[in-house]
Amino acid sequence: MEKFVIALNLVIDYIDSSDKVSEKDLADYLQSTGFEDNEIRQVLAVLDMNSFAPFAGYRYFSRREKNIFTDEAMNYLQKLHITGVMDMVSLETVIESLIDTDNYRIGVEQVKNHVLFNLMEKKSLFAEGAGDYEEYDH
């Protein structure tokens, strides 16, 4: 799990520093930093970049959100959606969790932390299996 978190951190930073990101770019980057094929596949499975529908448009930020997020943070959030790293539901989850914090201005580093947490949570749900989880016990 530790290597998975390191790989996700690297991917999150790579997306921030790169203009164009594809699944192949991410795989090549992770391989060049020493990750094995199975570890790369685990990370790419969580990102699930190939299963997204064609790009549906940009997310518009409300006036309140524009006052809370820095321009860089909003651009990074858009990039996560455009590249297919996060679907709209995951993106909204991250945005809502960030807004619920008591920070006056939210920057890219805070967004990265929440994205990492969201992707790790997604990974743990994959590991548990959808059928094994019962929310209500009788």
Short mmCIF file of C-alpha atoms in Angstrom, two decimals:
data_model
loop_
_atom_site.label_atom_id
_atom_site.label_comp_id
_atom_site.label_asym_id
_atom_site.label_seq_id
_atom_site.Cartn_x
_atom_site.Cartn_y
_atom_site.Cartn_z
CA MET A 1 0.00 0.00 0.00
CA GLU A 2 2.90 2.35 0.75
CA LYS A 3 4.26 2.13 -2.81
CA PHE A 4 0.74 2.73 -4.12
CA VAL A 5 0.47 5.96 -2.13
CA ILE A 6 3.91 7.06 -3.36
CA ALA A 7 2.88 6.32 -6.95
CA LEU A 8 -0.37 8.28 -6.55
CA ASN A 9 1.56 11.22 -5.10
CA LEU A 10 3.91 11.14 -8.07
CA VAL A 11 0.99 11.01 -10.51
CA ILE A 12 -0.76 13.92 -8.78
CA ASP A 13 2.41 16.03 -8.99
CA TYR A 14 3.07 14.92 -12.59
CA ILE A 15 -0.39 16.07 -13.65
CA ASP A 16 0.23 19.44 -12.03
CA SER A 17 3.56 19.94 -13.80
CA SER A 18 2.61 18.61 -17.27
CA ASP A 19 0.62 20.32 -19.98
CA LYS A 20 -0.71 17.15 -21.59
CA VAL A 21 -1.33 13.92 -19.73
CA SER A 22 -2.29 10.53 -21.10
CA GLU A 23 -2.37 7.08 -19.59
CA LYS A 24 0.77 6.18 -21.55
CA ASP A 25 2.57 9.28 -20.25
CA LEU A 26 1.71 8.29 -16.69
CA ALA A 27 2.75 4.67 -17.21
CA ASP A 28 6.07 5.71 -18.78
CA TYR A 29 6.70 8.19 -15.97
CA LEU A 30 6.00 5.62 -13.24
CA GLN A 31 8.13 3.02 -15.00
CA SER A 32 11.02 5.48 -15.30
CA THR A 33 10.81 6.14 -11.55
CA GLY A 34 11.16 2.43 -10.74
CA PHE A 35 7.65 1.07 -10.39
CA GLU A 36 6.85 -2.41 -11.66
CA ASP A 37 4.14 -3.19 -14.20
CA ASN A 38 1.68 -4.59 -11.65
CA GLU A 39 2.05 -1.48 -9.46
CA ILE A 40 1.51 0.76 -12.47
CA ARG A 41 -1.62 -1.20 -13.43
CA GLN A 42 -3.01 -0.77 -9.90
CA VAL A 43 -2.57 2.99 -10.08
CA LEU A 44 -4.02 3.25 -13.58
CA ALA A 45 -6.99 1.09 -12.53
CA VAL A 46 -7.87 3.60 -9.83
CA LEU A 47 -7.53 6.48 -12.27
CA ASP A 48 -9.60 4.50 -14.80
CA MET A 49 -8.76 6.93 -17.59
CA ASN A 50 -10.00 4.79 -20.49
CA SER A 51 -13.52 4.20 -19.23
CA PHE A 52 -14.64 7.81 -19.18
CA ALA A 53 -17.04 9.11 -21.80
CA PRO A 54 -15.71 11.69 -24.24
CA PHE A 55 -14.98 15.02 -22.60
CA ALA A 56 -18.31 16.57 -21.61
CA GLY A 57 -17.14 20.11 -20.89
CA TYR A 58 -15.67 22.22 -18.17
CA ARG A 59 -16.87 22.56 -14.64
CA TYR A 60 -18.01 26.05 -13.82
CA PHE A 61 -17.23 27.37 -10.37
CA SER A 62 -19.76 29.38 -8.40
CA ARG A 63 -18.93 32.83 -7.09
CA ARG A 64 -18.49 31.36 -3.61
CA GLU A 65 -16.12 28.68 -4.93
CA LYS A 66 -14.14 31.29 -6.85
CA ASN A 67 -13.67 33.18 -3.59
CA ILE A 68 -12.49 30.04 -1.80
CA PHE A 69 -10.22 28.41 -4.42
CA THR A 70 -7.13 30.04 -5.87
CA ASP A 71 -7.00 30.28 -9.67
CA GLU A 72 -4.27 27.64 -9.69
CA ALA A 73 -6.41 25.27 -7.62
CA MET A 74 -9.40 25.70 -9.95
CA ASN A 75 -7.18 25.12 -12.99
CA TYR A 76 -5.77 21.97 -11.40
CA LEU A 77 -9.26 20.66 -10.64
CA GLN A 78 -10.26 21.28 -14.26
CA LYS A 79 -7.15 19.46 -15.44
CA LEU A 80 -8.01 16.42 -13.32
CA HIS A 81 -11.38 16.23 -15.04
CA ILE A 82 -10.18 16.98 -18.57
CA THR A 83 -7.42 14.37 -18.44
CA GLY A 84 -9.84 11.76 -17.11
CA VAL A 85 -7.99 11.25 -13.85
CA MET A 86 -11.21 11.99 -11.97
CA ASP A 87 -14.78 11.67 -13.11
CA MET A 88 -17.27 14.41 -12.30
CA VAL A 89 -18.65 12.62 -9.24
CA SER A 90 -15.18 12.20 -7.70
CA LEU A 91 -14.31 15.77 -8.60
CA GLU A 92 -17.44 17.07 -6.87
CA THR A 93 -16.64 14.95 -3.82
CA VAL A 94 -13.19 16.53 -3.61
CA ILE A 95 -14.57 20.05 -4.10
CA GLU A 96 -17.25 19.56 -1.43
CA SER A 97 -14.78 18.15 1.08
CA LEU A 98 -12.46 21.10 0.48
CA ILE A 99 -15.26 23.63 0.89
CA ASP A 100 -16.21 21.98 4.19
CA THR A 101 -12.77 22.79 5.60
CA ASP A 102 -12.40 26.10 7.38
CA ASN A 103 -9.64 27.44 5.15
CA TYR A 104 -10.00 30.93 3.76
CA ARG A 105 -8.20 30.19 0.47
CA ILE A 106 -7.62 26.73 -0.92
CA GLY A 107 -4.49 26.20 -3.01
CA VAL A 108 -3.18 23.43 -5.23
CA GLU A 109 -1.39 21.56 -2.42
CA GLN A 110 -4.61 21.25 -0.42
CA VAL A 111 -6.41 20.02 -3.54
CA LYS A 112 -3.66 17.44 -4.13
CA ASN A 113 -4.04 16.13 -0.57
CA HIS A 114 -7.79 15.70 -0.97
CA VAL A 115 -7.38 14.08 -4.39
CA LEU A 116 -4.88 11.63 -2.91
CA PHE A 117 -7.28 10.76 -0.11
CA ASN A 118 -10.14 10.32 -2.60
CA LEU A 119 -8.10 8.03 -4.85
CA MET A 120 -6.87 5.98 -1.88
CA GLU A 121 -10.45 5.59 -0.71
CA LYS A 122 -11.44 4.47 -4.21
CA LYS A 123 -8.58 1.93 -4.15
CA SER A 124 -9.75 0.52 -0.81
CA LEU A 125 -13.29 0.14 -2.17
CA PHE A 126 -11.91 -1.81 -5.13
CA ALA A 127 -9.95 -4.03 -2.76
CA GLU A 128 -12.97 -4.75 -0.55
CA GLY A 129 -15.25 -5.58 -3.45
CA ALA A 130 -18.61 -4.00 -4.06
CA GLY A 131 -20.61 -7.06 -3.01
CA ASP A 132 -18.89 -7.53 0.34
CA TYR A 133 -20.07 -4.24 1.80
CA GLU A 134 -23.39 -4.00 3.60
CA GLU A 135 -24.32 -0.61 4.93
CA TYR A 136 -27.19 -1.87 7.06
CA ASP A 137 -27.19 -5.01 9.15
CA HIS A 138 -30.45 -6.53 10.38
#
